[in-house]
Amino acid sequence: MSFVAVATPPTLRSRLLDGATLPAWWYSDPEVLRLEHERIFNRSWQYAGPAEQASAPGSFFTCRAGATPIVVVRDRSGELRAFVNVCRHRGHEVAQGCGQRETLQCPYHAWTYDLDGSLRAAPRSEREATFDRADLGLRPVLVDTWGPLVFVNPDGDAPPLGDVLRDLPRETAERGLELVGLVYRGRSREQIIDANWKIVVENFLECYHCPVAHKSFSRLIDVDPDAYTLSTARWTSSQYGPPQAGDDLPYDPAGDMRTSQFHFIWPNWTLNVLPGAAHVRVIVFQPLDADRTASFVDGFWAPETPDETIEKITSFGAEVGAEDRELVESVHRGLRSGAIDHGRLLLGSEKLIQHFQLLVYDALDEDSSPRTDDPRPTRI
Ligand code: FES
Ligand SMILES: [Fe+2]
């Protein structure tokens, strides 16, 4: 008896495990981004902003979770709340920017919401026989904090923020980064990057490019693979790099932060610590469309940190960020060209990218979690 063995083509997931990257077309296809909004950003905890902007009753700030406009507000009883910032009348954004108000009033037709989200007044609604204000409050979303940082999740059934962070607060604290007690000192580098959000995240997740593309960063931090450590947890990944010794450093790194720390938290926000004064810079990457990513940096510093210290480290970070922007925009053009189907990772140095890509794959492929041998085509 004879038979012919038919090889099952490797699945995308198994190819990711072997070091292939996600298909190149996933980085510019609007349908992939639509699924990412539906299955990632509509369901995940995302950085909203500094808690101090919603500290007093009536104070609020606006932000986005994926494509969803959000308003975070401190209500009259002192409870922190967050709502979808979309008017139940015809969809205007209710609140703009940040500030302090007795109520949240939509600027289009003056529907007015209480700080608990309930609709308090709608001009001329008393002339309508069937108008029921009780049904027309702002839609609540989950909100939580970690020290001075606020997070929101559009999915009301999502597990708590702590299930995403897990051991990260303890691990950062063990390395000298205690978020509680840091003070917000402003937002910088608000920019639009001409690259898909996943390319921007993946660039954050490896320092293989540092000796080549970040000369001054590599003078400050030892980026040798034997010194620069990488680790992953369920929803987070971390990079730790010791400072270099010598007279040739781009700035004086004396201070409580002895080592650099770069943490990625699913799906799109990061904690960045450079050697020097106690601080953390939160850098966020938000998809605008399949080809563009909005980014900003929020700085939190130990109280009393001198302005010049903040300026020195912030501008050093901006210099590195400008180098990264050129890199990721070039990668976007390359992948968008269709010239290659996949990239190939060096897992010794780029395993955090693999970790991220598996999270993306599993989020988009709703049936994949219990099965790893699914022969579905790579197109989703
Ligand atoms: S859209 Fe808000 S009041 Fe009309
Ligand atoms: Fe970089």
GROMACS .gro file of C-alpha atoms and ligand atoms in nm:
model
  385
    1MET     CA    1   0.000   0.000   0.000
    2SER     CA    2   0.127   0.348  -0.073
    3PHE     CA    3   0.000   0.689   0.008
    4VAL     CA    4   0.104   1.044  -0.056
    5ALA     CA    5   0.145   1.263   0.247
    6VAL     CA    6  -0.018   1.599   0.196
    7ALA     CA    7   0.159   1.868   0.390
    8THR     CA    8  -0.071   2.112   0.565
    9PRO     CA    9   0.049   2.462   0.484
   10PRO     CA   10   0.182   2.637   0.793
   11THR     CA   11  -0.074   2.861   0.954
   12LEU     CA   12  -0.007   3.228   1.004
   13ARG     CA   13   0.014   3.176   1.378
   14SER     CA   14   0.276   2.903   1.342
   15ARG     CA   15   0.473   3.124   1.104
   16LEU     CA   16   0.463   3.404   1.361
   17LEU     CA   17   0.601   3.159   1.615
   18ASP     CA   18   0.883   3.081   1.370
   19GLY     CA   19   0.978   3.449   1.337
   20ALA     CA   20   0.780   3.572   1.038
   21THR     CA   21   0.607   3.907   1.084
   22LEU     CA   22   0.241   3.980   1.018
   23PRO     CA   23   0.154   4.004   0.648
   24ALA     CA   24   0.275   4.335   0.504
   25TRP     CA   25  -0.072   4.426   0.381
   26TRP     CA   26  -0.208   4.423   0.738
   27TYR     CA   27  -0.020   4.752   0.787
   28SER     CA   28  -0.217   4.958   0.536
   29ASP     CA   29  -0.551   4.785   0.481
   30PRO     CA   30  -0.854   4.985   0.608
   31GLU     CA   31  -1.050   4.663   0.670
   32VAL     CA   32  -0.778   4.538   0.906
   33LEU     CA   33  -0.795   4.868   1.094
   34ARG     CA   34  -1.175   4.841   1.113
   35LEU     CA   35  -1.134   4.499   1.278
   36GLU     CA   36  -0.864   4.637   1.508
   37HIS     CA   37  -1.104   4.908   1.626
   38GLU     CA   38  -1.381   4.654   1.678
   39ARG     CA   39  -1.175   4.380   1.845
   40ILE     CA   40  -0.885   4.568   2.006
   41PHE     CA   41  -0.953   4.936   2.076
   42ASN     CA   42  -1.322   4.896   2.163
   43ARG     CA   43  -1.229   4.636   2.424
   44SER     CA   44  -0.899   4.747   2.580
   45TRP     CA   45  -0.780   4.970   2.862
   46GLN     CA   46  -0.619   5.280   2.713
   47TYR     CA   47  -0.439   5.576   2.861
   48ALA     CA   48  -0.677   5.872   2.894
   49GLY     CA   49  -0.473   6.149   3.056
   50PRO     CA   50  -0.349   6.296   3.385
   51ALA     CA   51  -0.575   6.253   3.690
   52GLU     CA   52  -0.501   6.608   3.803
   53GLN     CA   53  -0.713   6.739   3.514
   54ALA     CA   54  -1.015   6.573   3.674
   55SER     CA   55  -0.933   6.620   4.042
   56ALA     CA   56  -1.194   6.872   4.164
   57PRO     CA   57  -1.572   6.819   4.129
   58GLY     CA   58  -1.677   6.934   3.782
   59SER     CA   59  -1.327   6.920   3.633
   60PHE     CA   60  -1.302   6.720   3.314
   61PHE     CA   61  -1.083   6.638   3.016
   62THR     CA   62  -1.148   6.479   2.679
   63CYS     CA   63  -0.952   6.204   2.508
   64ARG     CA   64  -1.000   5.912   2.270
   65ALA     CA   65  -1.006   5.538   2.313
   66GLY     CA   66  -0.935   5.411   1.964
   67ALA     CA   67  -1.182   5.607   1.754
   68THR     CA   68  -1.424   5.669   2.042
   69PRO     CA   69  -1.437   6.021   2.189
   70ILE     CA   70  -1.433   6.003   2.570
   71VAL     CA   71  -1.485   6.259   2.847
   72VAL     CA   72  -1.342   6.192   3.194
   73VAL     CA   73  -1.507   6.393   3.472
   74ARG     CA   74  -1.508   6.417   3.852
   75ASP     CA   75  -1.870   6.421   3.963
   76ARG     CA   76  -2.018   6.620   4.253
   77SER     CA   77  -1.970   6.335   4.498
   78GLY     CA   78  -1.601   6.309   4.410
   79GLU     CA   79  -1.631   5.994   4.201
   80LEU     CA   80  -1.425   5.972   3.883
   81ARG     CA   81  -1.644   5.888   3.584
   82ALA     CA   82  -1.596   5.851   3.209
   83PHE     CA   83  -1.849   5.866   2.928
   84VAL     CA   84  -1.860   5.836   2.552
   85ASN     CA   85  -1.831   6.202   2.459
   86VAL     CA   86  -2.101   6.186   2.191
   87CYS     CA   87  -2.428   6.370   2.231
   88ARG     CA   88  -2.734   6.146   2.235
   89HIS     CA   89  -2.921   6.405   2.026
   90ARG     CA   90  -2.736   6.398   1.696
   91GLY     CA   91  -2.380   6.313   1.779
   92HIS     CA   92  -2.184   6.633   1.841
   93GLU     CA   93  -1.896   6.592   2.085
   94VAL     CA   94  -2.035   6.723   2.413
   95ALA     CA   95  -1.719   6.844   2.588
   96GLN     CA   96  -1.412   7.001   2.431
   97GLY     CA   97  -1.058   7.012   2.571
   98CYS     CA   98  -1.048   7.034   2.949
   99GLY     CA   99  -1.189   7.262   3.217
  100GLN     CA  100  -1.437   7.281   3.501
  101ARG     CA  101  -1.818   7.294   3.468
  102GLU     CA  102  -2.135   7.246   3.671
  103THR     CA  103  -2.281   7.043   3.385
  104LEU     CA  104  -2.172   6.913   3.045
  105GLN     CA  105  -2.358   7.107   2.778
  106CYS     CA  106  -2.345   7.017   2.410
  107PRO     CA  107  -2.257   7.327   2.203
  108TYR     CA  108  -2.484   7.228   1.911
  109HIS     CA  109  -2.842   7.248   2.054
  110ALA     CA  110  -2.761   7.282   2.427
  111TRP     CA  111  -2.864   6.942   2.550
  112THR     CA  112  -2.728   6.947   2.904
  113TYR     CA  113  -2.596   6.647   3.094
  114ASP     CA  114  -2.533   6.618   3.465
  115LEU     CA  115  -2.184   6.519   3.581
  116ASP     CA  116  -2.320   6.168   3.637
  117GLY     CA  117  -2.405   6.150   3.266
  118SER     CA  118  -2.783   6.178   3.299
  119LEU     CA  119  -2.963   6.411   3.060
  120ARG     CA  120  -3.084   6.703   3.266
  121ALA     CA  121  -3.236   6.929   3.001
  122ALA     CA  122  -3.304   6.939   2.627
  123PRO     CA  123  -3.454   7.264   2.495
  124ARG     CA  124  -3.813   7.222   2.361
  125SER     CA  125  -3.824   6.857   2.470
  126GLU     CA  126  -4.128   6.938   2.686
  127ARG     CA  127  -4.321   6.995   2.363
  128GLU     CA  128  -4.263   6.632   2.259
  129ALA     CA  129  -4.518   6.379   2.380
  130THR     CA  130  -4.285   6.079   2.388
  131PHE     CA  131  -3.952   6.230   2.486
  132ASP     CA  132  -3.795   6.036   2.776
  133ARG     CA  133  -3.482   6.195   2.921
  134ALA     CA  134  -3.413   5.885   3.130
  135ASP     CA  135  -3.318   5.692   2.817
  136LEU     CA  136  -3.081   5.953   2.683
  137GLY     CA  137  -2.790   5.982   2.923
  138LEU     CA  138  -2.427   5.972   2.811
  139ARG     CA  139  -2.303   5.615   2.770
  140PRO     CA  140  -2.068   5.527   3.059
  141VAL     CA  141  -1.732   5.357   3.003
  142LEU     CA  142  -1.495   5.197   3.255
  143VAL     CA  143  -1.241   5.424   3.421
  144ASP     CA  144  -0.953   5.352   3.658
  145THR     CA  145  -0.625   5.506   3.772
  146TRP     CA  146  -0.266   5.405   3.837
  147GLY     CA  147  -0.105   5.679   4.045
  148PRO     CA  148  -0.151   6.005   3.852
  149LEU     CA  149  -0.257   5.829   3.528
  150VAL     CA  150  -0.620   5.775   3.419
  151PHE     CA  151  -0.730   5.486   3.198
  152VAL     CA  152  -1.057   5.412   3.021
  153ASN     CA  153  -1.208   5.107   2.854
  154PRO     CA  154  -1.510   5.135   2.621
  155ASP     CA  155  -1.606   4.773   2.700
  156GLY     CA  156  -1.820   4.777   3.014
  157ASP     CA  157  -1.769   4.402   3.056
  158ALA     CA  158  -1.389   4.414   3.037
  159PRO     CA  159  -1.176   4.269   3.317
  160PRO     CA  160  -1.024   4.532   3.550
  161LEU     CA  161  -0.712   4.733   3.462
  162GLY     CA  162  -0.517   4.532   3.718
  163ASP     CA  163  -0.564   4.219   3.504
  164VAL     CA  164  -0.368   4.391   3.227
  165LEU     CA  165  -0.098   4.546   3.446
  166ARG     CA  166  -0.053   4.238   3.668
  167ASP     CA  167   0.302   4.253   3.815
  168LEU     CA  168   0.410   4.567   3.629
  169PRO     CA  169   0.351   4.816   3.917
  170ARG     CA  170   0.558   4.598   4.149
  171GLU     CA  171   0.834   4.548   3.892
  172THR     CA  172   0.862   4.919   3.811
  173ALA     CA  173   0.864   5.002   4.183
  174GLU     CA  174   1.143   4.749   4.244
  175ARG     CA  175   1.349   4.940   3.988
  176GLY     CA  176   1.284   5.276   4.151
  177LEU     CA  177   0.981   5.392   3.951
  178GLU     CA  178   0.693   5.470   4.189
  179LEU     CA  179   0.414   5.638   3.993
  180VAL     CA  180   0.225   5.747   4.303
  181GLY     CA  181   0.365   6.087   4.396
  182LEU     CA  182   0.474   6.194   4.049
  183VAL     CA  183   0.321   6.520   3.926
  184TYR     CA  184   0.196   6.602   3.576
  185ARG     CA  185   0.420   6.858   3.404
  186GLY     CA  186   0.263   6.881   3.062
  187ARG     CA  187   0.208   6.724   2.720
  188SER     CA  188   0.464   6.748   2.441
  189ARG     CA  189   0.533   6.617   2.092
  190GLU     CA  190   0.171   6.598   1.978
  191GLN     CA  191   0.221   6.481   1.623
  192ILE     CA  192   0.081   6.276   1.339
  193ILE     CA  193   0.314   6.006   1.211
  194ASP     CA  194   0.271   5.880   0.855
  195ALA     CA  195   0.282   5.513   0.950
  196ASN     CA  196   0.042   5.243   1.063
  197TRP     CA  197   0.009   5.225   1.443
  198LYS     CA  198   0.151   4.870   1.456
  199ILE     CA  199   0.471   4.982   1.283
  200VAL     CA  200   0.513   5.257   1.543
  201VAL     CA  201   0.453   5.012   1.830
  202GLU     CA  202   0.692   4.755   1.682
  203ASN     CA  203   0.966   5.014   1.650
  204PHE     CA  204   0.921   5.087   2.021
  205LEU     CA  205   0.956   4.717   2.101
  206GLU     CA  206   1.313   4.661   1.990
  207CYS     CA  207   1.650   4.826   2.041
  208TYR     CA  208   1.816   4.625   1.763
  209HIS     CA  209   1.806   4.950   1.567
  210CYS     CA  210   1.956   5.161   1.847
  211PRO     CA  211   2.329   5.124   1.766
  212VAL     CA  212   2.252   5.200   1.401
  213ALA     CA  213   1.988   5.471   1.422
  214HIS     CA  214   2.019   5.628   1.770
  215LYS     CA  215   2.382   5.729   1.814
  216SER     CA  216   2.330   5.961   2.109
  217PHE     CA  217   2.086   5.722   2.282
  218SER     CA  218   2.347   5.448   2.247
  219ARG     CA  219   2.607   5.672   2.409
  220LEU     CA  220   2.374   5.708   2.710
  221ILE     CA  221   2.236   5.352   2.735
  222ASP     CA  222   2.423   5.025   2.696
  223VAL     CA  223   2.227   4.866   2.409
  224ASP     CA  224   2.452   4.562   2.378
  225PRO     CA  225   2.227   4.251   2.374
  226ASP     CA  226   2.414   4.112   2.675
  227ALA     CA  227   2.334   4.422   2.882
  228TYR     CA  228   1.996   4.530   2.748
  229THR     CA  229   1.725   4.295   2.877
  230LEU     CA  230   1.386   4.206   2.729
  231SER     CA  231   1.093   4.043   2.905
  232THR     CA  232   0.729   3.971   2.832
  233ALA     CA  233   0.420   3.913   3.044
  234ARG     CA  234   0.063   3.837   2.932
  235TRP     CA  235  -0.030   4.191   2.816
  236THR     CA  236   0.291   4.387   2.872
  237SER     CA  237   0.655   4.378   2.777
  238SER     CA  238   0.959   4.551   2.920
  239GLN     CA  239   1.307   4.663   2.819
  240TYR     CA  240   1.575   4.760   3.071
  241GLY     CA  241   1.903   4.922   2.973
  242PRO     CA  242   2.181   5.029   3.209
  243PRO     CA  243   2.343   5.369   3.158
  244GLN     CA  244   2.686   5.388   3.000
  245ALA     CA  245   2.983   5.514   3.197
  246GLY     CA  246   3.211   5.782   3.060
  247ASP     CA  247   3.252   6.149   2.982
  248ASP     CA  248   3.079   6.133   2.648
  249LEU     CA  249   2.718   6.117   2.770
  250PRO     CA  250   2.456   6.337   2.603
  251TYR     CA  251   2.344   6.463   2.948
  252ASP     CA  252   2.432   6.409   3.312
  253PRO     CA  253   2.214   6.110   3.422
  254ALA     CA  254   2.263   6.163   3.798
  255GLY     CA  255   1.940   6.103   3.990
  256ASP     CA  256   1.708   5.845   4.141
  257MET     CA  257   1.644   5.665   3.812
  258ARG     CA  258   1.956   5.453   3.776
  259THR     CA  259   1.849   5.250   3.475
  260SER     CA  260   1.629   5.310   3.175
  261GLN     CA  261   1.292   5.134   3.156
  262PHE     CA  262   1.065   5.109   2.854
  263HIS     CA  263   0.735   4.931   2.909
  264PHE     CA  264   0.470   4.852   2.650
  265ILE     CA  265   0.115   4.795   2.769
  266TRP     CA  266  -0.140   4.643   2.531
  267PRO     CA  267  -0.259   4.777   2.299
  268ASN     CA  268  -0.094   5.117   2.244
  269TRP     CA  269   0.062   5.295   2.540
  270THR     CA  270   0.410   5.297   2.688
  271LEU     CA  271   0.597   5.403   3.001
  272ASN     CA  272   0.942   5.551   2.942
  273VAL     CA  273   1.208   5.621   3.200
  274LEU     CA  274   1.552   5.758   3.120
  275PRO     CA  275   1.833   5.774   3.377
  276GLY     CA  276   1.822   6.084   3.595
  277ALA     CA  277   1.549   6.251   3.802
  278ALA     CA  278   1.246   6.043   3.906
  279HIS     CA  279   0.996   6.063   3.622
  280VAL     CA  280   0.793   5.873   3.369
  281ARG     CA  281   0.695   5.980   3.019
  282VAL     CA  282   0.377   5.820   2.888
  283ILE     CA  283   0.392   5.788   2.510
  284VAL     CA  284   0.072   5.689   2.330
  285PHE     CA  285   0.019   5.568   1.972
  286GLN     CA  286  -0.339   5.606   1.842
  287PRO     CA  287  -0.446   5.498   1.493
  288LEU     CA  288  -0.601   5.781   1.292
  289ASP     CA  289  -0.644   5.571   0.981
  290ALA     CA  290  -0.456   5.274   0.834
  291ASP     CA  291  -0.168   5.501   0.724
  292ARG     CA  292  -0.144   5.752   1.011
  293THR     CA  293  -0.084   5.743   1.385
  294ALA     CA  294  -0.136   6.021   1.638
  295SER     CA  295   0.117   6.036   1.918
  296PHE     CA  296   0.186   6.248   2.226
  297VAL     CA  297   0.405   6.243   2.536
  298ASP     CA  298   0.274   6.318   2.889
  299GLY     CA  299   0.548   6.390   3.144
  300PHE     CA  300   0.513   6.308   3.515
  301TRP     CA  301   0.796   6.415   3.745
  302ALA     CA  302   0.895   6.410   4.110
  303PRO     CA  303   0.772   6.731   4.275
  304GLU     CA  304   1.031   7.008   4.278
  305THR     CA  305   1.216   6.874   3.973
  306PRO     CA  306   1.378   7.185   3.819
  307ASP     CA  307   1.246   7.299   3.482
  308GLU     CA  308   1.590   7.268   3.325
  309THR     CA  309   1.615   6.900   3.428
  310ILE     CA  310   1.276   6.830   3.273
  311GLU     CA  311   1.373   7.022   2.961
  312LYS     CA  312   1.701   6.833   2.927
  313ILE     CA  313   1.548   6.484   2.941
  314THR     CA  314   1.236   6.581   2.744
  315SER     CA  315   1.440   6.727   2.459
  316PHE     CA  316   1.670   6.424   2.460
  317GLY     CA  317   1.359   6.204   2.427
  318ALA     CA  318   1.233   6.427   2.146
  319GLU     CA  319   1.561   6.387   1.957
  320VAL     CA  320   1.529   6.007   1.976
  321GLY     CA  321   1.161   6.032   1.882
  322ALA     CA  322   1.242   6.234   1.570
  323GLU     CA  323   1.488   5.963   1.462
  324ASP     CA  324   1.220   5.698   1.520
  325ARG     CA  325   0.965   5.892   1.317
  326GLU     CA  326   1.185   5.878   1.007
  327LEU     CA  327   1.239   5.505   1.056
  328VAL     CA  328   0.873   5.411   1.091
  329GLU     CA  329   0.756   5.631   0.804
  330SER     CA  330   1.011   5.460   0.580
  331VAL     CA  331   0.895   5.114   0.697
  332HIS     CA  332   0.536   5.214   0.622
  333ARG     CA  333   0.625   5.313   0.265
  334GLY     CA  334   0.818   4.987   0.222
  335LEU     CA  335   0.542   4.760   0.352
  336ARG     CA  336   0.270   4.952   0.169
  337SER     CA  337   0.453   4.903  -0.162
  338GLY     CA  338   0.371   4.531  -0.158
  339ALA     CA  339   0.734   4.452  -0.238
  340ILE     CA  340   0.761   4.196   0.044
  341ASP     CA  341   0.492   3.967   0.184
  342HIS     CA  342   0.639   3.937   0.533
  343GLY     CA  343   0.937   4.049   0.733
  344ARG     CA  344   1.164   3.812   0.928
  345LEU     CA  345   1.237   3.880   1.296
  346LEU     CA  346   1.561   3.809   1.480
  347LEU     CA  347   1.398   3.664   1.786
  348GLY     CA  348   1.700   3.712   2.013
  349SER     CA  349   1.658   4.086   1.979
  350GLU     CA  350   1.300   4.123   1.853
  351LYS     CA  351   1.096   3.881   2.059
  352LEU     CA  352   0.884   4.164   2.201
  353ILE     CA  353   0.759   4.230   1.847
  354GLN     CA  354   0.660   3.865   1.816
  355HIS     CA  355   0.478   3.891   2.149
  356PHE     CA  356   0.288   4.197   2.021
  357GLN     CA  357   0.206   4.041   1.685
  358LEU     CA  358   0.064   3.730   1.851
  359LEU     CA  359  -0.159   3.954   2.065
  360VAL     CA  360  -0.277   4.131   1.748
  361TYR     CA  361  -0.330   3.802   1.567
  362ASP     CA  362  -0.525   3.646   1.853
  363ALA     CA  363  -0.739   3.957   1.899
  364LEU     CA  364  -0.836   3.971   1.532
  365ASP     CA  365  -0.881   3.599   1.487
  366GLU     CA  366  -1.165   3.552   1.730
  367ASP     CA  367  -1.163   3.175   1.707
  368SER     CA  368  -0.791   3.130   1.746
  369SER     CA  369  -0.749   3.125   2.121
  370PRO     CA  370  -0.818   2.758   2.187
  371ARG     CA  371  -0.668   2.639   1.855
  372THR     CA  372  -0.320   2.680   1.720
  373ASP     CA  373  -0.346   2.459   1.412
  374ASP     CA  374  -0.619   2.645   1.230
  375PRO     CA  375  -0.562   2.613   0.855
  376ARG     CA  376  -0.744   2.937   0.771
  377PRO     CA  377  -0.583   3.155   0.508
  378THR     CA  378  -0.382   3.452   0.622
  379ARG     CA  379  -0.639   3.689   0.483
  380ILE     CA  380  -0.891   3.768   0.756
  381FES     S1  381  -2.609   6.726   1.888
  381FES    FE1  382  -2.589   6.776   2.096
  381FES     S2  383  -2.754   6.907   2.135
  381FES    FE2  384  -2.779   6.854   1.928
  382FE      FE  385   1.405   5.396   1.824
   0.00000   0.00000   0.00000
